[in-house]
Amino acid sequence: MLRNSGKPISEKAITVWRWTGALGTLVSGAVIGGMAWVLARFHVPKWCLGMLAGIWLIEVVLWVGWVPVLRQRRWRYAIREEEIDIQRGVWSTKRTLIPMTRVQYVDVRQGPLLKRYGLASIAVFTAAAAHEIPALPMEEAERLCCLIAEWAKVADDNDA
């Protein structure tokens, strides 16, 4: 695996994924809160309501505190002239090797949270699937996009 040889993604990814986790847990908190309100109207025992709150608290700790750190630590990538090597996974590790000869096009993507932290993601497209390297510094993402396009002999959008 790439544990020592691959490059890690930016540590700012932790902050971005924490914000994403916080937004997701707010939505689930509203759903769980609504369930608790309905259950309270039917005079359900207080321990049931406490259990719902506990489940939500565990979700917050996992998706805001723990999972973003593990995701960032376990993401690795290596871009070589012959291939792109991506390794990721929180619970289990998945490794993907993409031969440069299979690359059809490559994009740099940047949503509002990534933009706020000066990050971008690279999306590499083959005939079979799309693969993403998330949370790279913007300059590095643009440089790697051009490098992959050059090595894969992908035409620039401006050439059309």
mmCIF file of N, CA and C in Angstrom, residues 31-106:
data_model
loop_
_atom_site.group_PDB
_atom_site.id
_atom_site.type_symbol
_atom_site.label_atom_id
_atom_site.label_comp_id
_atom_site.label_asym_id
_atom_site.label_seq_id
_atom_site.Cartn_x
_atom_site.Cartn_y
_atom_site.Cartn_z
ATOM 1 N N VAL A 31 -34.207 15.791 12.427
ATOM 2 C CA VAL A 31 -35.085 14.625 12.265
ATOM 3 C C VAL A 31 -35.275 13.914 13.607
ATOM 4 N N ILE A 32 -34.170 13.691 14.314
ATOM 5 C CA ILE A 32 -34.253 13.016 15.613
ATOM 6 C C ILE A 32 -35.032 13.883 16.611
ATOM 7 N N GLY A 33 -34.831 15.195 16.550
ATOM 8 C CA GLY A 33 -35.595 16.101 17.417
ATOM 9 C C GLY A 33 -37.082 16.032 17.129
ATOM 10 N N GLY A 34 -37.435 15.961 15.845
ATOM 11 C CA GLY A 34 -38.842 15.820 15.471
ATOM 12 C C GLY A 34 -39.424 14.511 15.961
ATOM 13 N N MET A 35 -38.642 13.439 15.844
ATOM 14 C CA MET A 35 -39.093 12.142 16.353
ATOM 15 C C MET A 35 -39.294 12.204 17.863
ATOM 16 N N ALA A 36 -38.350 12.853 18.553
ATOM 17 C CA ALA A 36 -38.454 12.960 20.013
ATOM 18 C C ALA A 36 -39.697 13.762 20.404
ATOM 19 N N TRP A 37 -39.994 14.814 19.665
ATOM 20 C CA TRP A 37 -41.164 15.635 19.956
ATOM 21 C C TRP A 37 -42.447 14.814 19.795
ATOM 22 N N VAL A 38 -42.513 14.049 18.680
ATOM 23 C CA VAL A 38 -43.698 13.212 18.447
ATOM 24 C C VAL A 38 -43.822 12.150 19.539
ATOM 25 N N LEU A 39 -42.707 11.501 19.872
ATOM 26 C CA LEU A 39 -42.735 10.468 20.904
ATOM 27 C C LEU A 39 -43.123 11.045 22.268
ATOM 28 N N ALA A 40 -42.665 12.258 22.558
ATOM 29 C CA ALA A 40 -43.011 12.892 23.839
ATOM 30 C C ALA A 40 -44.515 13.156 23.919
ATOM 31 N N ARG A 41 -45.142 13.449 22.783
ATOM 32 C CA ARG A 41 -46.593 13.682 22.762
ATOM 33 C C ARG A 41 -47.370 12.401 23.101
ATOM 34 N N PHE A 42 -46.744 11.250 22.831
ATOM 35 C CA PHE A 42 -47.380 9.974 23.140
ATOM 36 C C PHE A 42 -46.907 9.423 24.482
ATOM 37 N N HIS A 43 -46.274 10.270 25.262
ATOM 38 C CA HIS A 43 -45.831 9.930 26.617
ATOM 39 C C HIS A 43 -44.928 8.702 26.664
ATOM 40 N N VAL A 44 -43.977 8.675 25.752
ATOM 41 C CA VAL A 44 -42.967 7.601 25.735
ATOM 42 C C VAL A 44 -42.038 7.825 26.925
ATOM 43 N N PRO A 45 -41.523 6.771 27.543
ATOM 44 C CA PRO A 45 -40.618 6.946 28.687
ATOM 45 C C PRO A 45 -39.422 7.839 28.349
ATOM 46 N N LYS A 46 -38.988 8.574 29.350
ATOM 47 C CA LYS A 46 -37.882 9.529 29.158
ATOM 48 C C LYS A 46 -36.596 8.846 28.698
ATOM 49 N N TRP A 47 -36.377 7.584 29.116
ATOM 50 C CA TRP A 47 -35.142 6.915 28.715
ATOM 51 C C TRP A 47 -35.091 6.699 27.207
ATOM 52 N N CYS A 48 -36.253 6.571 26.549
ATOM 53 C CA CYS A 48 -36.280 6.447 25.082
ATOM 54 C C CYS A 48 -35.817 7.753 24.431
ATOM 55 N N LEU A 49 -36.277 8.862 24.985
ATOM 56 C CA LEU A 49 -35.851 10.163 24.460
ATOM 57 C C LEU A 49 -34.362 10.374 24.705
ATOM 58 N N GLY A 50 -33.888 9.936 25.871
ATOM 59 C CA GLY A 50 -32.460 10.024 26.168
ATOM 60 C C GLY A 50 -31.634 9.159 25.235
ATOM 61 N N MET A 51 -32.178 8.019 24.851
ATOM 62 C CA MET A 51 -31.473 7.143 23.931
ATOM 63 C C MET A 51 -31.368 7.796 22.547
ATOM 64 N N LEU A 52 -32.416 8.454 22.099
ATOM 65 C CA LEU A 52 -32.354 9.182 20.822
ATOM 66 C C LEU A 52 -31.284 10.271 20.869
ATOM 67 N N ALA A 53 -31.243 11.009 21.977
ATOM 68 C CA ALA A 53 -30.225 12.057 22.129
ATOM 69 C C ALA A 53 -28.826 11.445 22.144
ATOM 70 N N GLY A 54 -28.670 10.303 22.797
ATOM 71 C CA GLY A 54 -27.378 9.624 22.833
ATOM 72 C C GLY A 54 -26.930 9.154 21.467
ATOM 73 N N ILE A 55 -27.867 8.643 20.684
ATOM 74 C CA ILE A 55 -27.538 8.211 19.315
ATOM 75 C C ILE A 55 -27.059 9.398 18.493
ATOM 76 N N TRP A 56 -27.748 10.528 18.638
ATOM 77 C CA TRP A 56 -27.338 11.714 17.896
ATOM 78 C C TRP A 56 -25.967 12.208 18.361
ATOM 79 N N LEU A 57 -25.700 12.162 19.643
ATOM 80 C CA LEU A 57 -24.407 12.590 20.174
ATOM 81 C C LEU A 57 -23.278 11.703 19.640
ATOM 82 N N ILE A 58 -23.512 10.414 19.561
ATOM 83 C CA ILE A 58 -22.512 9.498 18.988
ATOM 84 C C ILE A 58 -22.267 9.844 17.523
ATOM 85 N N GLU A 59 -23.338 10.146 16.797
ATOM 86 C CA GLU A 59 -23.199 10.536 15.395
ATOM 87 C C GLU A 59 -22.342 11.798 15.257
ATOM 88 N N VAL A 60 -22.577 12.775 16.112
ATOM 89 C CA VAL A 60 -21.787 14.013 16.066
ATOM 90 C C VAL A 60 -20.311 13.729 16.331
ATOM 91 N N VAL A 61 -20.027 12.941 17.367
ATOM 92 C CA VAL A 61 -18.635 12.621 17.702
ATOM 93 C C VAL A 61 -17.958 11.904 16.534
ATOM 94 N N LEU A 62 -18.665 10.960 15.917
ATOM 95 C CA LEU A 62 -18.080 10.217 14.798
ATOM 96 C C LEU A 62 -17.837 11.103 13.587
ATOM 97 N N TRP A 63 -18.899 11.767 13.091
ATOM 98 C CA TRP A 63 -18.816 12.475 11.812
ATOM 99 C C TRP A 63 -18.171 13.846 11.891
ATOM 100 N N VAL A 64 -18.080 14.426 13.073
ATOM 101 C CA VAL A 64 -17.426 15.735 13.202
ATOM 102 C C VAL A 64 -16.045 15.601 13.831
ATOM 103 N N GLY A 65 -15.895 14.689 14.766
ATOM 104 C CA GLY A 65 -14.627 14.588 15.474
ATOM 105 C C GLY A 65 -13.664 13.546 14.951
ATOM 106 N N TRP A 66 -14.155 12.363 14.677
ATOM 107 C CA TRP A 66 -13.259 11.237 14.457
ATOM 108 C C TRP A 66 -13.039 10.896 12.981
ATOM 109 N N VAL A 67 -14.106 10.732 12.215
ATOM 110 C CA VAL A 67 -14.003 10.288 10.821
ATOM 111 C C VAL A 67 -13.193 11.254 9.946
ATOM 112 N N PRO A 68 -13.362 12.578 10.037
ATOM 113 C CA PRO A 68 -12.557 13.455 9.193
ATOM 114 C C PRO A 68 -11.045 13.280 9.394
ATOM 115 N N VAL A 69 -10.621 13.083 10.622
ATOM 116 C CA VAL A 69 -9.196 12.887 10.899
ATOM 117 C C VAL A 69 -8.715 11.584 10.278
ATOM 118 N N LEU A 70 -9.476 10.508 10.447
ATOM 119 C CA LEU A 70 -9.097 9.224 9.850
ATOM 120 C C LEU A 70 -9.075 9.290 8.331
ATOM 121 N N ARG A 71 -10.066 9.942 7.743
ATOM 122 C CA ARG A 71 -10.105 10.061 6.267
ATOM 123 C C ARG A 71 -8.859 10.762 5.756
ATOM 124 N N GLN A 72 -8.487 11.874 6.396
ATOM 125 C CA GLN A 72 -7.319 12.628 5.930
ATOM 126 C C GLN A 72 -6.044 11.816 6.102
ATOM 127 N N ARG A 73 -5.901 11.126 7.205
ATOM 128 C CA ARG A 73 -4.687 10.345 7.458
ATOM 129 C C ARG A 73 -4.536 9.176 6.494
ATOM 130 N N ARG A 74 -5.642 8.622 6.043
ATOM 131 C CA ARG A 74 -5.577 7.416 5.219
ATOM 132 C C ARG A 74 -5.614 7.675 3.724
ATOM 133 N N TRP A 75 -5.897 8.911 3.314
ATOM 134 C CA TRP A 75 -5.882 9.233 1.887
ATOM 135 C C TRP A 75 -4.440 9.373 1.431
ATOM 136 N N ARG A 76 -4.085 8.681 0.384
ATOM 137 C CA ARG A 76 -2.761 8.785 -0.230
ATOM 138 C C ARG A 76 -2.943 8.742 -1.739
ATOM 139 N N TYR A 77 -2.058 9.431 -2.432
ATOM 140 C CA TYR A 77 -2.080 9.373 -3.887
ATOM 141 C C TYR A 77 -0.662 9.505 -4.412
ATOM 142 N N ALA A 78 -0.445 8.928 -5.565
ATOM 143 C CA ALA A 78 0.831 9.055 -6.271
ATOM 144 C C ALA A 78 0.503 9.168 -7.750
ATOM 145 N N ILE A 79 1.097 10.152 -8.392
ATOM 146 C CA ILE A 79 0.876 10.339 -9.825
ATOM 147 C C ILE A 79 2.220 10.127 -10.511
ATOM 148 N N ARG A 80 2.239 9.083 -11.318
ATOM 149 C CA ARG A 80 3.449 8.725 -12.058
ATOM 150 C C ARG A 80 3.136 8.778 -13.549
ATOM 151 N N GLU A 81 4.161 8.784 -14.360
ATOM 152 C CA GLU A 81 3.967 8.905 -15.799
ATOM 153 C C GLU A 81 3.114 7.777 -16.368
ATOM 154 N N GLU A 82 3.177 6.600 -15.765
ATOM 155 C CA GLU A 82 2.433 5.447 -16.283
ATOM 156 C C GLU A 82 1.062 5.264 -15.636
ATOM 157 N N GLU A 83 0.884 5.789 -14.400
ATOM 158 C CA GLU A 83 -0.346 5.490 -13.669
ATOM 159 C C GLU A 83 -0.630 6.506 -12.574
ATOM 160 N N ILE A 84 -1.876 6.460 -12.116
ATOM 161 C CA ILE A 84 -2.312 7.218 -10.945
ATOM 162 C C ILE A 84 -2.681 6.181 -9.894
ATOM 163 N N ASP A 85 -2.121 6.322 -8.709
ATOM 164 C CA ASP A 85 -2.326 5.362 -7.623
ATOM 165 C C ASP A 85 -3.057 6.091 -6.496
ATOM 166 N N ILE A 86 -4.261 5.623 -6.172
ATOM 167 C CA ILE A 86 -5.080 6.260 -5.139
ATOM 168 C C ILE A 86 -5.395 5.231 -4.066
ATOM 169 N N GLN A 87 -5.195 5.640 -2.817
ATOM 170 C CA GLN A 87 -5.526 4.772 -1.680
ATOM 171 C C GLN A 87 -6.366 5.563 -0.692
ATOM 172 N N ARG A 88 -7.474 4.952 -0.247
ATOM 173 C CA ARG A 88 -8.383 5.652 0.655
ATOM 174 C C ARG A 88 -9.160 4.633 1.485
ATOM 175 N N GLY A 89 -9.858 5.121 2.487
ATOM 176 C CA GLY A 89 -10.719 4.265 3.283
ATOM 177 C C GLY A 89 -10.576 4.528 4.760
ATOM 178 N N VAL A 90 -11.704 4.581 5.456
ATOM 179 C CA VAL A 90 -11.703 4.756 6.902
ATOM 180 C C VAL A 90 -11.793 3.396 7.578
ATOM 181 N N TRP A 91 -12.798 2.615 7.204
ATOM 182 C CA TRP A 91 -13.006 1.318 7.837
ATOM 183 C C TRP A 91 -12.186 0.229 7.154
ATOM 184 N N SER A 92 -12.089 0.272 5.842
ATOM 185 C CA SER A 92 -11.243 -0.657 5.095
ATOM 186 C C SER A 92 -10.523 0.141 4.011
ATOM 187 N N THR A 93 -9.373 -0.337 3.612
ATOM 188 C CA THR A 93 -8.556 0.397 2.651
ATOM 189 C C THR A 93 -8.852 -0.073 1.238
ATOM 190 N N LYS A 94 -9.021 0.888 0.337
ATOM 191 C CA LYS A 94 -9.262 0.597 -1.069
ATOM 192 C C LYS A 94 -8.160 1.266 -1.880
ATOM 193 N N ARG A 95 -7.576 0.514 -2.783
ATOM 194 C CA ARG A 95 -6.504 1.045 -3.626
ATOM 195 C C ARG A 95 -6.937 0.944 -5.078
ATOM 196 N N THR A 96 -6.742 2.029 -5.818
ATOM 197 C CA THR A 96 -7.115 2.083 -7.228
ATOM 198 C C THR A 96 -5.898 2.497 -8.038
ATOM 199 N N LEU A 97 -5.577 1.722 -9.056
ATOM 200 C CA LEU A 97 -4.518 2.053 -10.007
ATOM 201 C C LEU A 97 -5.183 2.396 -11.332
ATOM 202 N N ILE A 98 -4.913 3.583 -11.823
ATOM 203 C CA ILE A 98 -5.499 4.031 -13.083
ATOM 204 C C ILE A 98 -4.374 4.201 -14.096
ATOM 205 N N PRO A 99 -4.303 3.358 -15.124
ATOM 206 C CA PRO A 99 -3.272 3.541 -16.151
ATOM 207 C C PRO A 99 -3.508 4.853 -16.907
ATOM 208 N N MET A 100 -2.450 5.586 -17.186
ATOM 209 C CA MET A 100 -2.590 6.855 -17.904
ATOM 210 C C MET A 100 -3.222 6.650 -19.276
ATOM 211 N N THR A 101 -3.021 5.477 -19.869
ATOM 212 C CA THR A 101 -3.596 5.210 -21.187
ATOM 213 C C THR A 101 -5.115 5.123 -21.145
ATOM 214 N N ARG A 102 -5.708 4.948 -19.956
ATOM 215 C CA ARG A 102 -7.161 4.836 -19.808
ATOM 216 C C ARG A 102 -7.824 6.172 -19.470
ATOM 217 N N VAL A 103 -7.049 7.183 -19.146
ATOM 218 C CA VAL A 103 -7.612 8.480 -18.749
ATOM 219 C C VAL A 103 -8.196 9.174 -19.973
ATOM 220 N N GLN A 104 -9.484 9.551 -19.882
ATOM 221 C CA GLN A 104 -10.141 10.259 -20.971
ATOM 222 C C GLN A 104 -10.101 11.773 -20.774
ATOM 223 N N TYR A 105 -10.381 12.209 -19.555
ATOM 224 C CA TYR A 105 -10.224 13.628 -19.239
ATOM 225 C C TYR A 105 -10.091 13.821 -17.744
ATOM 226 N N VAL A 106 -9.676 15.010 -17.376
ATOM 227 C CA VAL A 106 -9.416 15.320 -15.975
ATOM 228 C C VAL A 106 -9.960 16.719 -15.683
#
